[in-house]
mmCIF file of C-alpha atoms in Angstrom:
data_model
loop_
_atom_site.group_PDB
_atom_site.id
_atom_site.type_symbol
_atom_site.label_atom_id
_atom_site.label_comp_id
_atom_site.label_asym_id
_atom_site.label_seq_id
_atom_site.Cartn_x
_atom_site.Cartn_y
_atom_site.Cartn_z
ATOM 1 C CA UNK A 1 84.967 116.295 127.411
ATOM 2 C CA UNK A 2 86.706 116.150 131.032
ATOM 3 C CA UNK A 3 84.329 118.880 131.823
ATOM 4 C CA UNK A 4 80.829 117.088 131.715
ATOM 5 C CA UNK A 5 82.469 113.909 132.403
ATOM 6 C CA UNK A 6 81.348 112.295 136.338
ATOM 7 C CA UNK A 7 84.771 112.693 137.432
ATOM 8 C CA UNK A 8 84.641 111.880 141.282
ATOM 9 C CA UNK A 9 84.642 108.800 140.552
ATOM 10 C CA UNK A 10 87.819 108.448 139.865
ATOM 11 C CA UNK A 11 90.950 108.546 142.514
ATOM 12 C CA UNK A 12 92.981 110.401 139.593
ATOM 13 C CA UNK A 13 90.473 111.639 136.938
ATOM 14 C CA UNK A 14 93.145 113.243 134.748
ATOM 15 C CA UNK A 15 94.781 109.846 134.533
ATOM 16 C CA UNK A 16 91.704 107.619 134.144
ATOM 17 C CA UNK A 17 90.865 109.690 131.273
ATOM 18 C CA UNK A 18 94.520 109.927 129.465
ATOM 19 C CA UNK A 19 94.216 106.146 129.429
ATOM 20 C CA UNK A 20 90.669 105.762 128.157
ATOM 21 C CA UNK A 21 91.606 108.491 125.420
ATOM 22 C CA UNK A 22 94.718 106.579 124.628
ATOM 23 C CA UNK A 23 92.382 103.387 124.009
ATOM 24 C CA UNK A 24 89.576 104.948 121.968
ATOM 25 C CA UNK A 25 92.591 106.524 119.592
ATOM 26 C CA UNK A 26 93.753 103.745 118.494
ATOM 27 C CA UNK A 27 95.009 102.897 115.290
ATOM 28 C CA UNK A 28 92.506 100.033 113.941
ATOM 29 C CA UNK A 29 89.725 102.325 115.172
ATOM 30 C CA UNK A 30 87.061 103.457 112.269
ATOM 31 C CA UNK A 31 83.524 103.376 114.009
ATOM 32 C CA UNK A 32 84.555 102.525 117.354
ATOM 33 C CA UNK A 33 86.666 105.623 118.085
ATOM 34 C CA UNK A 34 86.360 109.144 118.960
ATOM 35 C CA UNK A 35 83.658 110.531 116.762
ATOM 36 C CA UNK A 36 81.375 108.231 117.864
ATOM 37 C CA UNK A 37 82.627 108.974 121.681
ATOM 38 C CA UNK A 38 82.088 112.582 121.253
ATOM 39 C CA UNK A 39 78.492 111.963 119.231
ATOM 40 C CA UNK A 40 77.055 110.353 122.495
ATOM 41 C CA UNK A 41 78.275 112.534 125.036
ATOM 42 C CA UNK A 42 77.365 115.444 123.241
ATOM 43 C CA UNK A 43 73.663 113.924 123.028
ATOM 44 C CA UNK A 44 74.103 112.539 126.558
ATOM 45 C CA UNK A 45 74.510 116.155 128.020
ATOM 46 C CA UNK A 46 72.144 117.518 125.931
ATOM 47 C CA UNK A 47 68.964 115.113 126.699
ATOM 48 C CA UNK A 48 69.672 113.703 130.594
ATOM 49 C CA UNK A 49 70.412 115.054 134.070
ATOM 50 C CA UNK A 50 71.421 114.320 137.002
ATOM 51 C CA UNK A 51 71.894 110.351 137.818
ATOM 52 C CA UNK A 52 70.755 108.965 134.700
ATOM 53 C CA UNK A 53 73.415 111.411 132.870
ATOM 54 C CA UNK A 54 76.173 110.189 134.851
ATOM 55 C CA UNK A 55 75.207 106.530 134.478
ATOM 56 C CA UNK A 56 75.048 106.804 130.868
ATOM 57 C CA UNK A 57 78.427 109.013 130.548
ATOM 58 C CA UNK A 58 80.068 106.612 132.699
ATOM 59 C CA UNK A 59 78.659 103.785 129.888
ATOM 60 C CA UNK A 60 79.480 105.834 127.605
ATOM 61 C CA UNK A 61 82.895 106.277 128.235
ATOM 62 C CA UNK A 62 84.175 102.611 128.980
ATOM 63 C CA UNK A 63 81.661 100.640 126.486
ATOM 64 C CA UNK A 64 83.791 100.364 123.882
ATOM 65 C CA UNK A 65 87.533 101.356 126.087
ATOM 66 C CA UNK A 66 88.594 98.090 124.987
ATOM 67 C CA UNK A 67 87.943 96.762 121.035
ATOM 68 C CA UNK A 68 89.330 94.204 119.222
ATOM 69 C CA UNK A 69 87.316 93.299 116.356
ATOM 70 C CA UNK A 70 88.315 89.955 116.018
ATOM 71 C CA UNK A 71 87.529 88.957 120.392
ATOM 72 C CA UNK A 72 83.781 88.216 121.419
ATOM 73 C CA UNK A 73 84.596 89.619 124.818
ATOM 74 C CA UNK A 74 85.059 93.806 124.600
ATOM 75 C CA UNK A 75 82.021 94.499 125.926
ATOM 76 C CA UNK A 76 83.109 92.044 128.960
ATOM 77 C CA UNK A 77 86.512 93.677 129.511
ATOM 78 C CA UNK A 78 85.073 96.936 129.108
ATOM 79 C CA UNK A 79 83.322 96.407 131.907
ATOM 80 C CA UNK A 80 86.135 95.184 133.917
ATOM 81 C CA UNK A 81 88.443 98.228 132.833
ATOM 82 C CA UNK A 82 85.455 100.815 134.380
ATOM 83 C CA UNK A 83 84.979 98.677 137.481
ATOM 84 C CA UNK A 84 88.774 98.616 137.970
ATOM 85 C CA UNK A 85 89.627 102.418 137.041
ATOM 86 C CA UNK A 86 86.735 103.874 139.740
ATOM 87 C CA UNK A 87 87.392 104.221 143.626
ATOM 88 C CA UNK A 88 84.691 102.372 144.998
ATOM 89 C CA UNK A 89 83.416 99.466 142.056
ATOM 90 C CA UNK A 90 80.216 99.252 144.014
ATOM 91 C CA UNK A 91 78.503 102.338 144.135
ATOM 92 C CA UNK A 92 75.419 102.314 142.197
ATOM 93 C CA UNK A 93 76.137 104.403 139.636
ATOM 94 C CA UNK A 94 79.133 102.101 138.460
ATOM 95 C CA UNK A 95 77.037 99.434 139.195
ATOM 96 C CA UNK A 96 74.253 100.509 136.468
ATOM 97 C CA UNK A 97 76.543 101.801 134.165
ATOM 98 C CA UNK A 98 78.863 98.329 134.080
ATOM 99 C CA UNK A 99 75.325 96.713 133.666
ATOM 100 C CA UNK A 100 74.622 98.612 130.115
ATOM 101 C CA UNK A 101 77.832 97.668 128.963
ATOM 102 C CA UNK A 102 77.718 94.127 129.175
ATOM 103 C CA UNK A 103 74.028 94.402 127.549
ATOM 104 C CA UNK A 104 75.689 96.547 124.863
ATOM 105 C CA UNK A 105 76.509 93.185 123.197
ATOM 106 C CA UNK A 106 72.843 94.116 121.876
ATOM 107 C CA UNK A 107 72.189 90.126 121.274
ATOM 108 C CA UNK A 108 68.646 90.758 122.938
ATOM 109 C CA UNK A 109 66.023 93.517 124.002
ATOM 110 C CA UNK A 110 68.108 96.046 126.459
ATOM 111 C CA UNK A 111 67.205 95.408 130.139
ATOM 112 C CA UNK A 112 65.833 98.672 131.844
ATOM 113 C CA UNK A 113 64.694 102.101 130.734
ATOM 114 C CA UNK A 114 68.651 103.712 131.178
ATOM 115 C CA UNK A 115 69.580 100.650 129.176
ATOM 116 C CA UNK A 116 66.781 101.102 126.427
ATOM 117 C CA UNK A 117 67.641 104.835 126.225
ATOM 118 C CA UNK A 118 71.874 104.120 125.429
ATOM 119 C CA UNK A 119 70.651 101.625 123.106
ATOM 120 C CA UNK A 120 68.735 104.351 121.165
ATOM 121 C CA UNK A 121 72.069 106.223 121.045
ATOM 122 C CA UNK A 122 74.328 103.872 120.615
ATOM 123 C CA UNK A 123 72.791 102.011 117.500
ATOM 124 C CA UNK A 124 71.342 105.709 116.054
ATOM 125 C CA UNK A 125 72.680 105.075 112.742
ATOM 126 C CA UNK A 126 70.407 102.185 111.848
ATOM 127 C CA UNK A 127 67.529 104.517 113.338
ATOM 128 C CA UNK A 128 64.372 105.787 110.981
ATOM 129 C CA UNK A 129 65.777 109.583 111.387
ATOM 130 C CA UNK A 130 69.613 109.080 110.051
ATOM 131 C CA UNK A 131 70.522 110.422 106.736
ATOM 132 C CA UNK A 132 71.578 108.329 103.733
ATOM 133 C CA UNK A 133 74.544 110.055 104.136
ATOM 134 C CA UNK A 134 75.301 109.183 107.708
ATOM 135 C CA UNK A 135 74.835 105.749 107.034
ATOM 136 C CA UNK A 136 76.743 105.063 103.809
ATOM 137 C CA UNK A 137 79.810 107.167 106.170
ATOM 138 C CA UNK A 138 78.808 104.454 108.755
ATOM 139 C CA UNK A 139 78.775 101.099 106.761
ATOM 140 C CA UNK A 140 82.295 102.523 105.434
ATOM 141 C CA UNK A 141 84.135 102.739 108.673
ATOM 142 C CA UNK A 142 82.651 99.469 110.087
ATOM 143 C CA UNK A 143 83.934 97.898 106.698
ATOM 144 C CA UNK A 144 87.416 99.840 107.638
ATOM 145 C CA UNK A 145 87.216 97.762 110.935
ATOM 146 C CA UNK A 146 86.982 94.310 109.372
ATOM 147 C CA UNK A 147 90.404 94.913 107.050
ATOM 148 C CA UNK A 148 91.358 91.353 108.290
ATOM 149 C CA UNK A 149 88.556 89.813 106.672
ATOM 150 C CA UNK A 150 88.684 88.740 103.004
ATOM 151 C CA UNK A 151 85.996 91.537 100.944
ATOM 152 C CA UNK A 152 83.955 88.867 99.728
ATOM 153 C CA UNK A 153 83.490 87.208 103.228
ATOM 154 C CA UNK A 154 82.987 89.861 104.978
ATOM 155 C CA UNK A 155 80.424 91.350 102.527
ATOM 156 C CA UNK A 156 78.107 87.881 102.910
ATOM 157 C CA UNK A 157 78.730 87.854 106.592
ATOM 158 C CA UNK A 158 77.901 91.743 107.130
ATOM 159 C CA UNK A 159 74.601 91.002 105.078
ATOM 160 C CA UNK A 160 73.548 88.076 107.452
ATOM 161 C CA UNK A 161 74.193 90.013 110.795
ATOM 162 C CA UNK A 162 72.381 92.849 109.316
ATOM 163 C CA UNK A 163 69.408 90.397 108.386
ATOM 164 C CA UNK A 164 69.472 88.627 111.722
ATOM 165 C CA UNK A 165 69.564 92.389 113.436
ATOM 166 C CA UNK A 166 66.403 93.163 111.536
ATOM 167 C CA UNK A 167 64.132 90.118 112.772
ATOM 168 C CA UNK A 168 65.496 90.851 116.619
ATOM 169 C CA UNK A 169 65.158 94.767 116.501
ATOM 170 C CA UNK A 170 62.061 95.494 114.315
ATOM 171 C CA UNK A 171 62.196 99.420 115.152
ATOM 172 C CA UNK A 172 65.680 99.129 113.115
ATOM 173 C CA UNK A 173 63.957 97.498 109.842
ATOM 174 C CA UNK A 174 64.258 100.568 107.637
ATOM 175 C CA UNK A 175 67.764 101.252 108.778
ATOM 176 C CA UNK A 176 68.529 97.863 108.139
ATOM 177 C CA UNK A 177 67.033 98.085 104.652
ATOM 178 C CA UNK A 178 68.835 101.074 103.937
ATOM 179 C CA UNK A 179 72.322 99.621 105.059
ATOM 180 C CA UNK A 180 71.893 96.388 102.744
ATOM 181 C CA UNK A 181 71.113 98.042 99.721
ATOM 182 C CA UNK A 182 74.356 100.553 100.698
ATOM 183 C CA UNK A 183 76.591 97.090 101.381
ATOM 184 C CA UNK A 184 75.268 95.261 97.862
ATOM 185 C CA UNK A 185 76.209 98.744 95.910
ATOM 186 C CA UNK A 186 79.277 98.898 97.507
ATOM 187 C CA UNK A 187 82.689 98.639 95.530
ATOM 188 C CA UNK A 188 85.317 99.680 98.159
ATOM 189 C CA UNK A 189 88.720 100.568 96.290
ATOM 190 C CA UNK A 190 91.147 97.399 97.358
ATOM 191 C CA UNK A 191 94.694 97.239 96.777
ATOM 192 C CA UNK A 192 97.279 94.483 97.281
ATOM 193 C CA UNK A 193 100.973 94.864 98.420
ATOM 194 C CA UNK A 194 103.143 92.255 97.715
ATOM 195 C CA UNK A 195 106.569 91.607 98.944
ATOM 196 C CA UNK A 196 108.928 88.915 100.715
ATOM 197 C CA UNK A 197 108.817 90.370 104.304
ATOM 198 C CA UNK A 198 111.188 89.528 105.459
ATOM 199 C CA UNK A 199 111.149 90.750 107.692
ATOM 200 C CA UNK A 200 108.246 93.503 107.818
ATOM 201 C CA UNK A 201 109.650 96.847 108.498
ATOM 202 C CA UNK A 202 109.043 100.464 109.671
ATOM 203 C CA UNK A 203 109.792 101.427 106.331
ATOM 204 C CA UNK A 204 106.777 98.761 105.036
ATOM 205 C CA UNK A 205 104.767 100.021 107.228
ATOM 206 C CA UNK A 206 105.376 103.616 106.027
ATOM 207 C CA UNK A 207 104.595 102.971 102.420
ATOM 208 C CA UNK A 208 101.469 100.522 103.706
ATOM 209 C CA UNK A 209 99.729 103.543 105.584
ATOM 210 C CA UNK A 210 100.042 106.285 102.526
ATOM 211 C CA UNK A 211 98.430 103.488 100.666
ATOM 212 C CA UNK A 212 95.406 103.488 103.150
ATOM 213 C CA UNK A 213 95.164 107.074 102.839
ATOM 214 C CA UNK A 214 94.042 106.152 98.823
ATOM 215 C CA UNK A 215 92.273 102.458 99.283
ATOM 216 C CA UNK A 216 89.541 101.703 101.723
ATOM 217 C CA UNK A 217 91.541 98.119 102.259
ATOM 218 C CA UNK A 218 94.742 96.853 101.516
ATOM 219 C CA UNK A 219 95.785 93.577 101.609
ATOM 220 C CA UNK A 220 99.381 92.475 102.685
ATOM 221 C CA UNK A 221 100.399 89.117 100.247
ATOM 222 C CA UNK A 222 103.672 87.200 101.667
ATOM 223 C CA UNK A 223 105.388 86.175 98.440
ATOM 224 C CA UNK A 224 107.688 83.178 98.327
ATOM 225 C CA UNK A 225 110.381 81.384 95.799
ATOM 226 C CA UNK A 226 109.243 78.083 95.420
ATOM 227 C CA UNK A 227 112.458 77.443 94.236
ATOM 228 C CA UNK A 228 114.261 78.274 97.682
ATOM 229 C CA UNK A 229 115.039 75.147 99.971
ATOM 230 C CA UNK A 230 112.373 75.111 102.969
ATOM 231 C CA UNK A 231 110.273 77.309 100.742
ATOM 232 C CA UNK A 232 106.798 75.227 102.268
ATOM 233 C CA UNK A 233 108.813 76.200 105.925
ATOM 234 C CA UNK A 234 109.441 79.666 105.268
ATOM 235 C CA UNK A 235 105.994 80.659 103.974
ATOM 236 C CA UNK A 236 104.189 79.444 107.339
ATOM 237 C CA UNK A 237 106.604 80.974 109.180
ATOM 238 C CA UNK A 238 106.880 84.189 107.586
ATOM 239 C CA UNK A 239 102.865 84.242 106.816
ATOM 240 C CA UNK A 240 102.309 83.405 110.845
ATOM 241 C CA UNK A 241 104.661 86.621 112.156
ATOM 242 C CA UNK A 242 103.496 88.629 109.677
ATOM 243 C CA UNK A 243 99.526 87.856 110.720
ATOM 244 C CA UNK A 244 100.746 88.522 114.270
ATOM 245 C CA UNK A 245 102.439 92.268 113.467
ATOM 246 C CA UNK A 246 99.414 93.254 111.130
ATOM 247 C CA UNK A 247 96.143 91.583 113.685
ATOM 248 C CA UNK A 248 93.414 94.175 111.667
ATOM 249 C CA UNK A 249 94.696 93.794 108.299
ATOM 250 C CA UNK A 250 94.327 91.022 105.988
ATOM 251 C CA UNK A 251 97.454 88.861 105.434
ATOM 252 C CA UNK A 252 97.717 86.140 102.417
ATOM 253 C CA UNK A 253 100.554 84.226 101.210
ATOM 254 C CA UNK A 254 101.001 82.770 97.877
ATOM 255 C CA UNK A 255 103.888 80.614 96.014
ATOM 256 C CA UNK A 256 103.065 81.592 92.747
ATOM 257 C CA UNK A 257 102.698 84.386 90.341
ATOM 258 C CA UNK A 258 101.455 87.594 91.635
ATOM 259 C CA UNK A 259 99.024 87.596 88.552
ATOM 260 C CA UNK A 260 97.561 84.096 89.309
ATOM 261 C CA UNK A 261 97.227 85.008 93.050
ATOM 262 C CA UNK A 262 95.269 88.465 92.162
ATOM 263 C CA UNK A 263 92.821 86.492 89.741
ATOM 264 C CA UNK A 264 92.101 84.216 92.432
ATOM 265 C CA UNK A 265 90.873 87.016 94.832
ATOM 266 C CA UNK A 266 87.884 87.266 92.520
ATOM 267 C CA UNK A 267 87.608 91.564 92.666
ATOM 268 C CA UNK A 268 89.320 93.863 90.967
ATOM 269 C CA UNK A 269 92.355 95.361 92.697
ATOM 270 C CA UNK A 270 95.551 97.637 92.235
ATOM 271 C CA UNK A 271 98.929 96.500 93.245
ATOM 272 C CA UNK A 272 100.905 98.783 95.556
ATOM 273 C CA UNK A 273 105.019 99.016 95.627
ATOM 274 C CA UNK A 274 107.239 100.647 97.453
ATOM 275 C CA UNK A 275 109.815 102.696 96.007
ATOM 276 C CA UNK A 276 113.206 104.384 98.478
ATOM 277 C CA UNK A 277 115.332 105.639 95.927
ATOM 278 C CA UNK A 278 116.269 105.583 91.693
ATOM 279 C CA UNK A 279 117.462 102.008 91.883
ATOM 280 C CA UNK A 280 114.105 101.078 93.381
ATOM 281 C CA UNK A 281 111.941 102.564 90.517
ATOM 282 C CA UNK A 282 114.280 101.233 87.838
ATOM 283 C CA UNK A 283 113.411 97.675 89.264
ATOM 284 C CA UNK A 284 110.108 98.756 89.800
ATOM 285 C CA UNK A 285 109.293 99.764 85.897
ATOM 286 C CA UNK A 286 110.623 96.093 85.324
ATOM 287 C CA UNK A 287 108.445 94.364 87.288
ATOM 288 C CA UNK A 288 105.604 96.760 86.294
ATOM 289 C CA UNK A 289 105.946 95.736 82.913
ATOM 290 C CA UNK A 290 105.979 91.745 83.277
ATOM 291 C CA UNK A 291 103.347 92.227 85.281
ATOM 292 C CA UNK A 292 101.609 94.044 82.683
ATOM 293 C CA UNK A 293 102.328 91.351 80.083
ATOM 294 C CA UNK A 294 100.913 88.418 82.665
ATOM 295 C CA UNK A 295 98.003 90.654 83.402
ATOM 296 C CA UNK A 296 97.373 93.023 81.130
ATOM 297 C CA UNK A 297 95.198 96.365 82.816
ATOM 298 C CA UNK A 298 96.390 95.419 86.136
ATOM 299 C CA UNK A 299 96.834 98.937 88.092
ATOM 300 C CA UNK A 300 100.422 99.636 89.427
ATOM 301 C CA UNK A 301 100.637 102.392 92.064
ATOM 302 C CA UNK A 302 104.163 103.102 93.251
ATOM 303 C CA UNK A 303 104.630 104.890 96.305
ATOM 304 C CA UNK A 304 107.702 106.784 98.200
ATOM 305 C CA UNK A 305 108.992 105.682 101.470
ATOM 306 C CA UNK A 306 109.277 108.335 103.970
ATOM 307 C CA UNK A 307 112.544 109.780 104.552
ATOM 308 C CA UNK A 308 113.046 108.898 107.620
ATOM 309 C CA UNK A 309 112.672 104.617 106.545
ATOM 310 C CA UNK A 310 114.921 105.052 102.746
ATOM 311 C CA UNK A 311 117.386 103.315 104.861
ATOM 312 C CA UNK A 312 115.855 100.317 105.815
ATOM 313 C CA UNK A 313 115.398 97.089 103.904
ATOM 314 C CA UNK A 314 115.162 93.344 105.175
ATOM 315 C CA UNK A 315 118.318 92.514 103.898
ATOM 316 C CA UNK A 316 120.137 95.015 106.106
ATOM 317 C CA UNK A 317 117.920 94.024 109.147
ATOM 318 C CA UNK A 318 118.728 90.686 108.381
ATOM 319 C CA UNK A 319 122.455 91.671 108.171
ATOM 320 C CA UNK A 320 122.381 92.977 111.922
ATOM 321 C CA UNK A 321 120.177 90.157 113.498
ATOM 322 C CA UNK A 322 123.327 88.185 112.109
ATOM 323 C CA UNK A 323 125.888 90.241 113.768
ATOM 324 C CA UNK A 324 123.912 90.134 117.390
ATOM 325 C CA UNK A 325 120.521 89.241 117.618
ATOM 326 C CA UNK A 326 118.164 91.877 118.530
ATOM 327 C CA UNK A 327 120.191 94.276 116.867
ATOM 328 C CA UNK A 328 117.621 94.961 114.266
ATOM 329 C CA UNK A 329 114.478 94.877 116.100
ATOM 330 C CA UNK A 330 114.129 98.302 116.757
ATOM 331 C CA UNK A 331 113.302 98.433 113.264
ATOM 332 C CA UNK A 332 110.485 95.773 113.230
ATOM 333 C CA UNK A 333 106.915 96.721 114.974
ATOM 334 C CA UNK A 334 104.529 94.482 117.051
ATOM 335 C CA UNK A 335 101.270 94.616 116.777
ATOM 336 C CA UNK A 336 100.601 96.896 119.507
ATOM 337 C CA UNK A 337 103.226 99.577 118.172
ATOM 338 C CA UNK A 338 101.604 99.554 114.715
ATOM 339 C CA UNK A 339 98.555 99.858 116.150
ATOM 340 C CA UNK A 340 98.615 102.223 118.796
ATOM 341 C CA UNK A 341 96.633 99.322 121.122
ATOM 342 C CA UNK A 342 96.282 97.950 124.073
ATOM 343 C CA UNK A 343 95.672 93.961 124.387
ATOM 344 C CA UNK A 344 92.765 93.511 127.236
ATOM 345 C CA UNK A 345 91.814 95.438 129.861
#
């Protein structure tokens, strides 16, 4: 990509690019990643010359650099990151290409012919000419981007912004059409995976992204003794850092049976568990089985941690935060480890 990509622009072009790249590959990244960056170059290069290509590479390249699915203000610090990672924030073609990505909000008509013609490319896949195919792949990975969001809500409020894009894009109607009927057949494969947390560890973590390789959403329930002084306490607490470790997944805490709490989710699911060694699965098959009794049919997938985490368990993290504090935190990801990401611009 470096090679068709405007570089004098840039006081160190090999660096402005590592750091965009390092951006669009992040973790929580489905749509809004590289396929879709390579897609519109590669139609970019193919379609315009000379200014208007570099203008629209340029937009190209920083209009989604920064992406947080649950902020209101990428396409703002998108912006910002281009106008602060060029020599000279003023020249025209920065100028232009800044422009089209605050209008790539897409809340109204795009301003201006180059604006009009990134539109076209950046919102192909509710075009007339897409495959079915294309689409149902692109209604799965914007799904994939909303893993915070509870399935049912995000399934009404998908269908109203799809709606609402209809009435102000008209030329997107079919496309539309197309994408509502794919949302109202769609029966993503959802898994929960309970535990205590406490706290949430690499080895969690491991055993949480093999189950993502198998379920298009997984959702992370904080389970807590009742019968535990401070239990009311402990729950907010642990339910609050655990929100702030996982920020794209969606994070639920319950007091009660697991079997109550997956009944009140109101889909069908499969419960995930992590398993290190022979002790593990001998508890494992015990809780499998009352579970099965509370719940009969209720799915149980177990799943190996990876070597490299058997080790680990909260207890023993715990054990060394006790001994000196920060002992065991090299153990426990942030958000922006997990993720791969990088907060603002």
């Amino acid at each position: 990509m470096a090679e068709v990509v405007p570089l004098q622009y840039f006081a160190d072009p090999s660096q402005a690019l590592s750091a965009a790249a390092n951006r669009w590959n992040e973790r929580h990244r489905s749509w809004h990643g590289p396929a879709h960056l390579t897609d519109l170059v590669d139609r970019i290069v193919r379609i315009e010359m000379g200014h208007a290509r570099e203008v629209l590479l340029l937009a190209a390249l920083f209009h989604d650099v920064v992406y947080d699915p649950t902020s209101s203000t990428n396409e703002e610090e998108s912006a910002e990151y281009l106008l602060r990672a060029v020599v000279d924030p003023q020249q025209p073609a920065v100028r232009e290409a800044a422009d089209i990505i605050l209008a790539s909000k897409w809340t109204r008509q795009p301003p201006g012919e180059l604006a009009r013609r990134f539109f076209a490319l950046d919102t192909r896949q509710l075009g007339s000419e897409v495959t079915l195919a294309e689409r149902l792949a692109y209604e799965r990975a914007i799904f994939r981007e909303y893993q915070w969001v509870p399935w049912p809500v995000y399934r009404e409020k998908r269908g109203k912004f799809l709606k609402g894009w209809a009435v102000q894009f008209p030329e997107h109607k079919q496309g539309v059409a197309e994408c509502l009927q794919l949302l109202e057949a769609l029966a993503p494969r959802v898994a929960v995976y309970p535990g205590s947390f406490n706290p949430f560890h690499l080895g969690h973590l491991s055993v949480l992204r093999q189950a993502e390789q198998s379920f298009d959403k997984v959702i992370v329930a904080v389970g807590i003794n009742r019968q535990k002084a401070g239990s009311a306490e402990a729950m907010e607490q642990r339910h609050d850092a655990l929100r702030a470790q996982l920020k794209f997944h969606e994070v639920r805490a319950f007091d009660g049976l697991l079997s109550e709490f997956i009944d009140q989710l109101g889909h069908p699911v499969s419960v995930v568990r992590g398993v290190r060694d022979g002790t593990d699965l001998e508890a494992e098959l015990r809780f499998a089985r009352f579970l099965g009794e509370l719940r009969p049919r209720t799915s149980v997938v177990w799943i190996g941690c990876e070597p490299e985490y058997q080790h680990l368990s909260s207890s023993a993290i715990r054990e060394l935060e006790s001994f000196r504090p920060g002992a065991g935190s090299r153990y426990v990801p942030a958000a922006p480890a997990i993720y791969n990401y990088s907060p603002g611009c």
